[in-house]
Amino acid sequence: MELLKERIKIDGESFDGGILNVDSFISHQLDPILMKNIAEEFVKRFEDLNVNKIITIETSGIAPSILLGLALELPVVFVKKIEPKNLDEFYSTQVYSFTKDKTYDIYVNKQYLSEGDNVIFIDDFLANGNAALGVRYLVKEAGANLLGMGFIIEKSFQEGRDRLLNHGIRVESLVRIDWISENSIEFVK
Amino acid sequence: MELLKERIKIDGESFDGGILNVDSFISHQLDPILMKNIAEEFVKRFEDLNVNKIITIETSGIAPSILLGLALELPVVFVKKIEPKNLDEFYSTQVYSFTKDKTYDIYVNKQYLSEGDNVIFIDDFLANGNAALGVRYLVKEAGANLLGMGFIIEKSFQEGRDRLLNHGIRVESLVRIDWISENSIEFVK
């Protein structure tokens, strides 16, 4: 997605250690028109699938997901990171975050993810794939079918993509980044 | 907003103690078409204002805000609840949550809220108004102008509305609820 590449080049901030800051248009301040373009690109990427629900994870996955949900007229479920009161009504699992070096729990209410649901998962970043694999676990627990995963930005120098592919998951990343260092971003050719 | 009232009557779950669960269409599973209608209603409510930025707070404010931002072609900034690394780059304040009986911090990067910005704040619920007043503090810290606040659902039996009005804030709530008890919801006439 060339538009997104250009925006990352102009407004993304890159640092040694593979760090990319897109707070000015994706992760803290949102550009709704770019987000609509992102949603339209996801529509194209997944147009061969018969999806009935979109699943995402709070927080940064919500904006692209609601616009995709609107385009496809499908409900969006966002997986929560805050422990709910009635735990027995939820599927849950643990996710390890490398960035924060800690484990957190994710939750989805059993009412909103069911056997026979055909879902795609949408998120802003694919890096090591831990959050995505956590959501895959919840989808399997529910007996639903995971038809694919879509990411706005993939850090292709991390292992997430391969880990998802090894689980047989279809991965659609709108932009794939080969390398990030101080003031330098190389995209996958 | 009659459409929203009807939806709350049909799909909202009400309990003693003023509790309203709208997880099936607003707070956990999202109905994008309803959200678009909500955004269009906010457009009408605030059409007399000259706004240049929408501010919201994670998580449930993001979906209506991105759709409002898209309709108005304005950037959306969501206030964060997770402590950022470079604290000195952020405005922050504390918010007391009655629901959880604990205090949490909220943060907004100084880059995305500036002197001269004319903002409206959007959130899903207005109850005691603590989160809204926290955001008001951040907006004032930044030297920006808070032109109004829009809420999807107002619990009019709690003090939030009056507290905001006492601070001179314009409040637009799409649905106002007078009373909630077990299986019963009374709307403000």
mmCIF file of C-alpha atoms in Angstrom:
data_model
loop_
_atom_site.group_PDB
_atom_site.id
_atom_site.type_symbol
_atom_site.label_atom_id
_atom_site.label_comp_id
_atom_site.label_asym_id
_atom_site.label_seq_id
_atom_site.Cartn_x
_atom_site.Cartn_y
_atom_site.Cartn_z
ATOM 1 C CA MET A 1 0.000 0.000 0.000
ATOM 2 C CA GLU A 2 2.003 2.920 -1.371
ATOM 3 C CA LEU A 3 -0.010 5.653 0.366
ATOM 4 C CA LEU A 4 0.772 4.120 3.734
ATOM 5 C CA LYS A 5 4.461 3.620 2.908
ATOM 6 C CA GLU A 6 4.743 7.288 1.987
ATOM 7 C CA ARG A 7 3.019 8.344 5.187
ATOM 8 C CA ILE A 8 5.335 6.173 7.269
ATOM 9 C CA LYS A 9 8.353 7.706 5.497
ATOM 10 C CA ILE A 10 7.091 11.234 6.153
ATOM 11 C CA ASP A 11 5.514 10.968 9.623
ATOM 12 C CA GLY A 12 6.916 7.784 11.151
ATOM 13 C CA GLU A 13 9.823 8.068 13.576
ATOM 14 C CA SER A 14 12.363 5.252 13.457
ATOM 15 C CA PHE A 15 14.953 4.316 16.040
ATOM 16 C CA ASP A 16 17.640 1.709 16.569
ATOM 17 C CA GLY A 17 16.321 -1.557 17.930
ATOM 18 C CA GLY A 18 13.594 -1.837 15.303
ATOM 19 C CA ILE A 19 11.415 0.803 16.911
ATOM 20 C CA LEU A 20 8.823 2.604 14.778
ATOM 21 C CA ASN A 21 6.684 5.366 16.245
ATOM 22 C CA VAL A 22 3.475 6.076 14.315
ATOM 23 C CA ASP A 23 1.776 7.960 17.144
ATOM 24 C CA SER A 24 1.044 10.951 14.929
ATOM 25 C CA PHE A 25 -1.358 9.069 12.617
ATOM 26 C CA ILE A 26 -2.101 5.542 13.931
ATOM 27 C CA SER A 27 -1.323 4.900 17.600
ATOM 28 C CA HIS A 28 -2.272 8.063 19.501
ATOM 29 C CA GLN A 29 -3.483 10.636 16.992
ATOM 30 C CA LEU A 30 -5.571 9.062 14.213
ATOM 31 C CA ASP A 31 -5.967 10.217 10.634
ATOM 32 C CA PRO A 32 -9.525 9.085 9.767
ATOM 33 C CA ILE A 33 -9.047 9.459 5.990
ATOM 34 C CA LEU A 34 -5.916 7.302 6.022
ATOM 35 C CA MET A 35 -7.796 4.823 8.232
ATOM 36 C CA LYS A 36 -10.606 4.661 5.676
ATOM 37 C CA ASN A 37 -8.046 3.923 2.953
ATOM 38 C CA ILE A 38 -6.571 1.214 5.168
ATOM 39 C CA ALA A 39 -10.024 -0.317 5.691
ATOM 40 C CA GLU A 40 -10.670 -0.261 1.917
ATOM 41 C CA GLU A 41 -7.373 -2.067 1.340
ATOM 42 C CA PHE A 42 -8.384 -4.752 3.855
ATOM 43 C CA VAL A 43 -11.698 -5.122 1.999
ATOM 44 C CA LYS A 44 -9.726 -5.909 -1.194
ATOM 45 C CA ARG A 45 -7.302 -8.252 0.541
ATOM 46 C CA PHE A 46 -10.083 -10.341 2.051
ATOM 47 C CA GLU A 47 -12.742 -10.057 -0.651
ATOM 48 C CA ASP A 48 -12.541 -13.770 -1.492
ATOM 49 C CA LEU A 49 -13.563 -14.749 2.049
ATOM 50 C CA ASN A 50 -17.003 -15.241 3.536
ATOM 51 C CA VAL A 51 -16.539 -13.455 6.845
ATOM 52 C CA ASN A 52 -19.342 -12.772 9.338
ATOM 53 C CA LYS A 53 -17.413 -11.005 12.111
ATOM 54 C CA ILE A 54 -14.294 -8.914 12.601
ATOM 55 C CA ILE A 55 -12.204 -9.390 15.701
ATOM 56 C CA THR A 56 -9.588 -6.984 16.993
ATOM 57 C CA ILE A 57 -7.813 -6.130 20.230
ATOM 58 C CA GLU A 58 -7.872 -2.911 22.177
ATOM 59 C CA THR A 59 -6.699 -0.243 21.597
ATOM 60 C CA SER A 60 -5.103 0.536 18.239
ATOM 61 C CA GLY A 61 -6.969 -2.131 16.294
ATOM 62 C CA ILE A 62 -10.361 -0.555 16.949
ATOM 63 C CA ALA A 63 -10.226 2.350 14.470
ATOM 64 C CA PRO A 64 -9.325 0.311 11.349
ATOM 65 C CA SER A 65 -11.733 -2.448 12.437
ATOM 66 C CA ILE A 66 -14.794 -0.233 12.845
ATOM 67 C CA LEU A 67 -14.197 1.247 9.381
ATOM 68 C CA LEU A 68 -13.741 -2.222 7.910
ATOM 69 C CA GLY A 69 -16.862 -3.376 9.753
ATOM 70 C CA LEU A 70 -18.777 -0.443 8.312
ATOM 71 C CA ALA A 71 -17.581 -1.191 4.769
ATOM 72 C CA LEU A 72 -18.562 -4.867 5.081
ATOM 73 C CA GLU A 73 -21.611 -4.262 7.322
ATOM 74 C CA LEU A 74 -20.281 -6.726 9.884
ATOM 75 C CA PRO A 75 -20.068 -6.590 13.673
ATOM 76 C CA VAL A 76 -16.694 -5.914 15.288
ATOM 77 C CA VAL A 77 -15.631 -7.536 18.544
ATOM 78 C CA PHE A 78 -12.669 -6.141 20.390
ATOM 79 C CA VAL A 79 -10.760 -8.430 22.725
ATOM 80 C CA LYS A 80 -10.281 -6.770 26.123
ATOM 81 C CA LYS A 81 -7.172 -6.452 28.233
ATOM 82 C CA ILE A 82 -8.910 -5.512 31.475
ATOM 83 C CA GLU A 83 -10.184 -8.312 33.669
ATOM 84 C CA PRO A 84 -13.982 -8.522 33.543
ATOM 85 C CA LYS A 85 -16.144 -9.093 36.607
ATOM 86 C CA ASN A 86 -17.820 -12.328 35.491
ATOM 87 C CA LEU A 87 -14.738 -14.261 34.428
ATOM 88 C CA ASP A 88 -16.646 -17.484 33.773
ATOM 89 C CA GLU A 89 -18.531 -15.762 30.926
ATOM 90 C CA PHE A 90 -15.267 -15.139 29.054
ATOM 91 C CA TYR A 91 -12.669 -17.020 27.089
ATOM 92 C CA SER A 92 -9.239 -15.857 28.194
ATOM 93 C CA THR A 93 -5.557 -16.533 27.710
ATOM 94 C CA GLN A 94 -2.185 -15.022 28.534
ATOM 95 C CA VAL A 95 -0.031 -12.994 26.167
ATOM 96 C CA TYR A 96 3.612 -12.190 26.755
ATOM 97 C CA SER A 97 4.672 -8.703 25.649
ATOM 98 C CA PHE A 98 8.333 -8.407 24.671
ATOM 99 C CA THR A 99 8.080 -4.619 24.549
ATOM 100 C CA LYS A 100 6.938 -4.409 28.146
ATOM 101 C CA ASP A 101 8.543 -7.670 29.312
ATOM 102 C CA LYS A 102 5.405 -8.780 31.064
ATOM 103 C CA THR A 103 2.491 -11.124 30.666
ATOM 104 C CA TYR A 104 -1.050 -9.833 30.398
ATOM 105 C CA ASP A 105 -4.425 -11.533 30.011
ATOM 106 C CA ILE A 106 -6.891 -11.049 27.178
ATOM 107 C CA TYR A 107 -10.610 -11.721 27.320
ATOM 108 C CA VAL A 108 -13.558 -12.130 25.014
ATOM 109 C CA ASN A 109 -17.131 -12.706 26.135
ATOM 110 C CA LYS A 110 -18.411 -16.118 25.038
ATOM 111 C CA GLN A 111 -21.598 -14.426 23.784
ATOM 112 C CA TYR A 112 -19.736 -12.582 21.037
ATOM 113 C CA LEU A 113 -17.617 -15.360 19.574
ATOM 114 C CA SER A 114 -19.318 -18.625 18.724
ATOM 115 C CA GLU A 115 -18.954 -21.939 16.989
ATOM 116 C CA GLY A 116 -19.428 -21.405 13.290
ATOM 117 C CA ASP A 117 -18.346 -17.760 13.291
ATOM 118 C CA ASN A 118 -16.028 -16.995 10.375
ATOM 119 C CA VAL A 119 -13.727 -14.258 11.573
ATOM 120 C CA ILE A 120 -10.793 -12.183 10.471
ATOM 121 C CA PHE A 121 -8.504 -10.559 13.004
ATOM 122 C CA ILE A 122 -7.279 -6.983 12.450
ATOM 123 C CA ASP A 123 -4.503 -5.180 14.324
ATOM 124 C CA ASP A 124 -2.129 -2.265 13.819
ATOM 125 C CA PHE A 125 1.212 -4.088 14.173
ATOM 126 C CA LEU A 126 2.536 -7.583 13.575
ATOM 127 C CA ALA A 127 5.883 -8.017 15.339
ATOM 128 C CA ASN A 128 6.477 -11.243 17.279
ATOM 129 C CA GLY A 129 2.868 -12.356 16.827
ATOM 130 C CA ASN A 130 2.160 -13.063 20.490
ATOM 131 C CA ALA A 131 -1.048 -11.023 20.683
ATOM 132 C CA ALA A 132 -2.246 -12.516 17.385
ATOM 133 C CA LEU A 133 -1.575 -16.055 18.615
ATOM 134 C CA GLY A 134 -3.420 -15.233 21.827
ATOM 135 C CA VAL A 135 -6.450 -14.182 19.812
ATOM 136 C CA ARG A 136 -6.100 -17.332 17.682
ATOM 137 C CA TYR A 137 -6.363 -19.323 20.924
ATOM 138 C CA LEU A 138 -9.569 -17.494 21.922
ATOM 139 C CA VAL A 139 -11.081 -18.080 18.473
ATOM 140 C CA LYS A 140 -10.265 -21.805 18.716
ATOM 141 C CA GLU A 141 -11.676 -21.988 22.254
ATOM 142 C CA ALA A 142 -14.929 -20.561 20.897
ATOM 143 C CA GLY A 143 -15.007 -23.110 18.064
ATOM 144 C CA ALA A 144 -14.999 -20.271 15.536
ATOM 145 C CA ASN A 145 -13.039 -20.270 12.266
ATOM 146 C CA LEU A 146 -10.109 -17.915 11.833
ATOM 147 C CA LEU A 147 -10.038 -17.122 8.107
ATOM 148 C CA GLY A 148 -7.186 -14.632 8.146
ATOM 149 C CA MET A 149 -5.312 -11.884 9.917
ATOM 150 C CA GLY A 150 -4.720 -8.378 8.636
ATOM 151 C CA PHE A 151 -2.105 -5.960 9.936
ATOM 152 C CA ILE A 152 -1.474 -2.351 9.034
ATOM 153 C CA ILE A 153 2.288 -2.641 9.550
ATOM 154 C CA GLU A 154 4.400 -5.789 9.680
ATOM 155 C CA LYS A 155 7.880 -5.783 11.164
ATOM 156 C CA SER A 156 9.148 -8.476 8.824
ATOM 157 C CA PHE A 157 12.485 -8.652 10.640
ATOM 158 C CA GLN A 158 10.668 -10.166 13.625
ATOM 159 C CA GLU A 159 9.292 -13.681 13.738
ATOM 160 C CA GLY A 160 5.544 -12.965 13.892
ATOM 161 C CA ARG A 161 4.744 -13.594 10.246
ATOM 162 C CA ASP A 162 6.517 -16.963 10.153
ATOM 163 C CA ARG A 163 4.930 -18.051 13.414
ATOM 164 C CA LEU A 164 1.446 -17.273 12.085
ATOM 165 C CA LEU A 165 2.146 -18.947 8.727
ATOM 166 C CA ASN A 166 3.424 -22.030 10.581
ATOM 167 C CA HIS A 167 0.023 -22.214 12.272
ATOM 168 C CA GLY A 168 -1.599 -22.178 8.830
ATOM 169 C CA ILE A 169 -2.910 -18.642 9.263
ATOM 170 C CA ARG A 170 -3.351 -16.434 6.226
ATOM 171 C CA VAL A 171 -1.527 -13.137 6.831
ATOM 172 C CA GLU A 172 -2.230 -9.883 4.985
ATOM 173 C CA SER A 173 0.045 -6.995 5.949
ATOM 174 C CA LEU A 174 -0.525 -3.662 4.207
ATOM 175 C CA VAL A 175 3.080 -2.595 4.632
ATOM 176 C CA ARG A 176 6.035 -4.893 5.346
ATOM 177 C CA ILE A 177 9.177 -3.441 6.857
ATOM 178 C CA ASP A 178 12.510 -5.177 6.328
ATOM 179 C CA TRP A 179 14.630 -3.114 8.673
ATOM 180 C CA ILE A 180 14.353 -0.158 11.016
ATOM 181 C CA SER A 181 17.230 1.854 12.454
ATOM 182 C CA GLU A 182 17.814 5.456 13.534
ATOM 183 C CA ASN A 183 16.063 7.620 10.918
ATOM 184 C CA SER A 184 15.989 4.757 8.422
ATOM 185 C CA ILE A 185 13.199 2.436 7.289
ATOM 186 C CA GLU A 186 13.632 -0.215 4.594
ATOM 187 C CA PHE A 187 10.507 -1.778 3.165
ATOM 188 C CA VAL A 188 10.313 -5.371 1.923
ATOM 189 C CA LYS A 189 10.820 -5.264 -1.864
ATOM 190 C CA MET B 1 -31.878 9.877 19.384
ATOM 191 C CA GLU B 2 -34.779 7.442 19.012
ATOM 192 C CA LEU B 3 -32.834 4.745 17.137
ATOM 193 C CA LEU B 4 -30.374 4.503 20.009
ATOM 194 C CA LYS B 5 -33.123 4.475 22.657
ATOM 195 C CA GLU B 6 -34.806 1.597 20.859
ATOM 196 C CA ARG B 7 -31.538 -0.315 20.649
ATOM 197 C CA ILE B 8 -30.861 0.204 24.349
ATOM 198 C CA LYS B 9 -34.372 -1.060 25.148
ATOM 199 C CA ILE B 10 -33.877 -4.159 23.003
ATOM 200 C CA ASP B 11 -30.217 -5.064 23.580
ATOM 201 C CA GLY B 12 -29.186 -3.211 26.749
ATOM 202 C CA GLU B 13 -29.135 -5.140 30.015
ATOM 203 C CA SER B 14 -30.108 -3.177 33.100
ATOM 204 C CA PHE B 15 -29.494 -4.017 36.733
ATOM 205 C CA ASP B 16 -30.112 -2.550 40.155
ATOM 206 C CA GLY B 17 -27.573 0.036 41.175
ATOM 207 C CA GLY B 18 -27.876 2.003 37.955
ATOM 208 C CA ILE B 19 -25.912 -0.522 35.901
ATOM 209 C CA LEU B 20 -26.414 -0.645 32.139
ATOM 210 C CA ASN B 21 -24.600 -3.223 30.031
ATOM 211 C CA VAL B 22 -24.312 -2.313 26.345
ATOM 212 C CA ASP B 23 -21.522 -4.794 25.593
ATOM 213 C CA SER B 24 -23.445 -6.310 22.694
ATOM 214 C CA PHE B 25 -23.366 -3.148 20.546
ATOM 215 C CA ILE B 26 -21.130 -0.450 22.105
ATOM 216 C CA SER B 27 -18.648 -1.606 24.737
ATOM 217 C CA HIS B 28 -17.314 -4.987 23.567
ATOM 218 C CA GLN B 29 -19.070 -5.918 20.339
ATOM 219 C CA LEU B 30 -19.604 -2.899 18.081
ATOM 220 C CA ASP B 31 -22.369 -2.298 15.564
ATOM 221 C CA PRO B 32 -20.657 -0.160 12.899
ATOM 222 C CA ILE B 33 -23.907 1.015 11.297
ATOM 223 C CA LEU B 34 -25.298 2.208 14.622
ATOM 224 C CA MET B 35 -21.917 3.864 15.296
ATOM 225 C CA LYS B 36 -22.168 5.703 11.990
ATOM 226 C CA ASN B 37 -25.640 6.945 12.952
ATOM 227 C CA ILE B 38 -24.222 8.070 16.287
ATOM 228 C CA ALA B 39 -21.403 9.947 14.543
ATOM 229 C CA GLU B 40 -23.924 11.641 12.220
ATOM 230 C CA GLU B 41 -25.958 12.744 15.229
ATOM 231 C CA PHE B 42 -22.820 14.252 16.808
ATOM 232 C CA VAL B 43 -22.174 16.103 13.525
ATOM 233 C CA LYS B 44 -25.634 17.708 13.840
ATOM 234 C CA ARG B 45 -25.257 18.512 17.530
ATOM 235 C CA PHE B 46 -21.948 20.314 17.001
ATOM 236 C CA GLU B 47 -22.484 21.794 13.535
ATOM 237 C CA ASP B 48 -22.423 25.384 14.860
ATOM 238 C CA LEU B 49 -18.881 24.951 16.190
ATOM 239 C CA ASN B 50 -15.564 25.502 14.458
ATOM 240 C CA VAL B 51 -13.703 22.422 15.664
ATOM 241 C CA ASN B 52 -10.246 21.399 14.416
ATOM 242 C CA LYS B 53 -9.668 18.240 16.477
ATOM 243 C CA ILE B 54 -11.638 15.514 18.227
ATOM 244 C CA ILE B 55 -10.405 14.149 21.517
ATOM 245 C CA THR B 56 -11.527 10.904 23.121
ATOM 246 C CA ILE B 57 -10.293 8.392 25.680
ATOM 247 C CA GLU B 58 -9.469 4.749 25.185
ATOM 248 C CA THR B 59 -11.198 2.381 24.701
ATOM 249 C CA SER B 60 -14.901 2.769 23.978
ATOM 250 C CA GLY B 61 -14.684 6.364 22.749
ATOM 251 C CA ILE B 62 -12.501 5.451 19.786
ATOM 252 C CA ALA B 63 -15.131 3.922 17.471
ATOM 253 C CA PRO B 64 -17.617 6.846 17.531
ATOM 254 C CA SER B 65 -14.735 9.333 17.376
ATOM 255 C CA ILE B 66 -13.065 7.888 14.279
ATOM 256 C CA LEU B 67 -16.409 7.923 12.454
ATOM 257 C CA LEU B 68 -17.046 11.504 13.561
ATOM 258 C CA GLY B 69 -13.499 12.421 12.533
ATOM 259 C CA LEU B 70 -14.101 10.873 9.135
ATOM 260 C CA ALA B 71 -17.374 12.765 8.665
ATOM 261 C CA LEU B 72 -15.739 16.079 9.618
ATOM 262 C CA GLU B 73 -12.331 15.257 8.098
ATOM 263 C CA LEU B 74 -10.616 16.051 11.391
ATOM 264 C CA PRO B 75 -7.851 14.287 13.315
ATOM 265 C CA VAL B 76 -8.793 12.260 16.391
ATOM 266 C CA VAL B 77 -6.573 12.067 19.462
ATOM 267 C CA PHE B 78 -7.249 9.393 22.034
ATOM 268 C CA VAL B 79 -6.098 9.990 25.589
ATOM 269 C CA LYS B 80 -4.151 7.001 26.887
ATOM 270 C CA LYS B 81 -4.469 5.128 30.153
ATOM 271 C CA ILE B 82 -1.127 3.309 29.968
ATOM 272 C CA GLU B 83 1.949 5.128 31.234
ATOM 273 C CA PRO B 84 4.184 6.193 28.341
ATOM 274 C CA LYS B 85 7.963 5.888 28.400
ATOM 275 C CA ASN B 86 8.817 9.562 27.944
ATOM 276 C CA LEU B 87 6.577 11.021 30.605
ATOM 277 C CA ASP B 88 7.921 14.567 30.196
ATOM 278 C CA GLU B 89 6.479 14.666 26.672
ATOM 279 C CA PHE B 90 2.946 14.192 28.013
ATOM 280 C CA TYR B 91 0.285 16.118 29.855
ATOM 281 C CA SER B 92 -1.183 13.867 32.527
ATOM 282 C CA THR B 93 -3.615 13.852 35.407
ATOM 283 C CA GLN B 94 -5.350 11.431 37.745
ATOM 284 C CA VAL B 95 -8.906 10.172 37.405
ATOM 285 C CA TYR B 96 -10.840 8.409 40.148
ATOM 286 C CA SER B 97 -13.063 5.584 38.950
ATOM 287 C CA PHE B 98 -16.074 4.938 41.170
ATOM 288 C CA THR B 99 -16.860 1.712 39.297
ATOM 289 C CA LYS B 100 -13.454 0.246 40.075
ATOM 290 C CA ASP B 101 -12.807 2.267 43.253
ATOM 291 C CA LYS B 102 -9.325 3.197 42.167
ATOM 292 C CA THR B 103 -7.386 6.063 40.709
ATOM 293 C CA TYR B 104 -5.744 5.825 37.302
ATOM 294 C CA ASP B 105 -3.634 8.209 35.273
ATOM 295 C CA ILE B 106 -4.431 9.554 31.815
ATOM 296 C CA TYR B 107 -1.935 10.910 29.314
ATOM 297 C CA VAL B 108 -1.840 12.900 26.111
ATOM 298 C CA ASN B 109 1.296 13.719 24.140
ATOM 299 C CA LYS B 110 1.992 17.458 24.060
ATOM 300 C CA GLN B 111 2.562 17.196 20.307
ATOM 301 C CA TYR B 112 -1.070 16.340 19.635
ATOM 302 C CA LEU B 113 -2.857 18.939 21.744
ATOM 303 C CA SER B 114 -1.760 22.534 21.411
ATOM 304 C CA GLU B 115 -2.583 26.119 22.264
ATOM 305 C CA GLY B 116 -5.261 27.319 19.890
ATOM 306 C CA ASP B 117 -6.712 23.875 19.190
ATOM 307 C CA ASN B 118 -10.522 23.940 19.256
ATOM 308 C CA VAL B 119 -11.587 20.506 20.433
ATOM 309 C CA ILE B 120 -14.666 18.515 21.279
ATOM 310 C CA PHE B 121 -14.442 15.505 23.563
ATOM 311 C CA ILE B 122 -16.400 12.332 22.718
ATOM 312 C CA ASP B 123 -17.020 9.337 24.980
ATOM 313 C CA ASP B 124 -19.462 6.473 25.337
ATOM 314 C CA PHE B 125 -20.819 7.190 28.842
ATOM 315 C CA LEU B 126 -21.303 10.214 31.060
ATOM 316 C CA ALA B 127 -21.849 9.104 34.659
ATOM 317 C CA ASN B 128 -20.004 10.974 37.415
ATOM 318 C CA GLY B 129 -17.955 12.944 34.898
ATOM 319 C CA ASN B 130 -14.554 12.181 36.404
ATOM 320 C CA ALA B 131 -12.927 11.003 33.160
ATOM 321 C CA ALA B 132 -14.410 13.984 31.302
ATOM 322 C CA LEU B 133 -13.101 16.423 33.905
ATOM 323 C CA GLY B 134 -9.695 14.743 33.683
ATOM 324 C CA VAL B 135 -9.655 15.341 29.941
ATOM 325 C CA ARG B 136 -10.797 18.932 30.517
ATOM 326 C CA TYR B 137 -7.711 19.377 32.730
ATOM 327 C CA LEU B 138 -5.420 18.040 29.961
ATOM 328 C CA VAL B 139 -7.029 20.355 27.399
ATOM 329 C CA LYS B 140 -6.514 23.343 29.704
ATOM 330 C CA GLU B 141 -2.922 22.318 30.403
ATOM 331 C CA ALA B 142 -2.313 22.354 26.645
ATOM 332 C CA GLY B 143 -3.885 25.802 26.321
ATOM 333 C CA ALA B 144 -6.459 24.391 23.902
ATOM 334 C CA ASN B 145 -10.136 25.365 23.852
ATOM 335 C CA LEU B 146 -12.757 22.827 24.874
ATOM 336 C CA LEU B 147 -15.840 23.687 22.819
ATOM 337 C CA GLY B 148 -18.067 20.855 23.962
ATOM 338 C CA MET B 149 -18.442 17.284 25.102
ATOM 339 C CA GLY B 150 -20.546 14.611 23.437
ATOM 340 C CA PHE B 151 -21.669 11.368 25.049
ATOM 341 C CA ILE B 152 -23.534 8.433 23.574
ATOM 342 C CA ILE B 153 -25.338 7.637 26.839
ATOM 343 C CA GLU B 154 -25.801 9.879 29.858
ATOM 344 C CA LYS B 155 -26.751 8.483 33.242
ATOM 345 C CA SER B 156 -28.717 11.558 34.215
ATOM 346 C CA PHE B 157 -29.287 10.213 37.734
ATOM 347 C CA GLN B 158 -25.574 10.665 38.414
ATOM 348 C CA GLU B 159 -23.884 14.014 38.897
ATOM 349 C CA GLY B 160 -21.681 14.138 35.789
ATOM 350 C CA ARG B 161 -23.870 16.435 33.695
ATOM 351 C CA ASP B 162 -24.261 19.032 36.444
ATOM 352 C CA ARG B 163 -20.555 18.956 37.255
ATOM 353 C CA LEU B 164 -19.652 19.601 33.611
ATOM 354 C CA LEU B 165 -22.293 22.346 33.252
ATOM 355 C CA ASN B 166 -20.940 23.971 36.427
ATOM 356 C CA HIS B 167 -17.562 24.161 34.701
ATOM 357 C CA GLY B 168 -19.229 25.953 31.794
ATOM 358 C CA ILE B 169 -18.903 22.960 29.487
ATOM 359 C CA ARG B 170 -21.466 22.410 26.755
ATOM 360 C CA VAL B 171 -22.820 18.855 27.053
ATOM 361 C CA GLU B 172 -24.530 16.934 24.243
ATOM 362 C CA SER B 173 -25.789 13.481 25.217
ATOM 363 C CA LEU B 174 -27.517 11.423 22.547
ATOM 364 C CA VAL B 175 -29.587 9.505 25.066
ATOM 365 C CA ARG B 176 -30.315 10.577 28.641
ATOM 366 C CA ILE B 177 -31.368 7.969 31.173
ATOM 367 C CA ASP B 178 -33.374 8.984 34.206
ATOM 368 C CA TRP B 179 -33.316 5.721 36.084
ATOM 369 C CA ILE B 180 -32.004 2.175 35.755
ATOM 370 C CA SER B 181 -33.073 -0.817 37.817
ATOM 371 C CA GLU B 182 -33.374 -4.566 37.258
ATOM 372 C CA ASN B 183 -34.803 -4.976 33.731
ATOM 373 C CA SER B 184 -36.055 -1.408 33.685
ATOM 374 C CA ILE B 185 -34.752 1.729 31.991
ATOM 375 C CA GLU B 186 -36.482 5.109 32.157
ATOM 376 C CA PHE B 187 -35.359 7.770 29.733
ATOM 377 C CA VAL B 188 -35.416 11.497 30.509
ATOM 378 C CA LYS B 189 -38.654 12.881 29.062
#
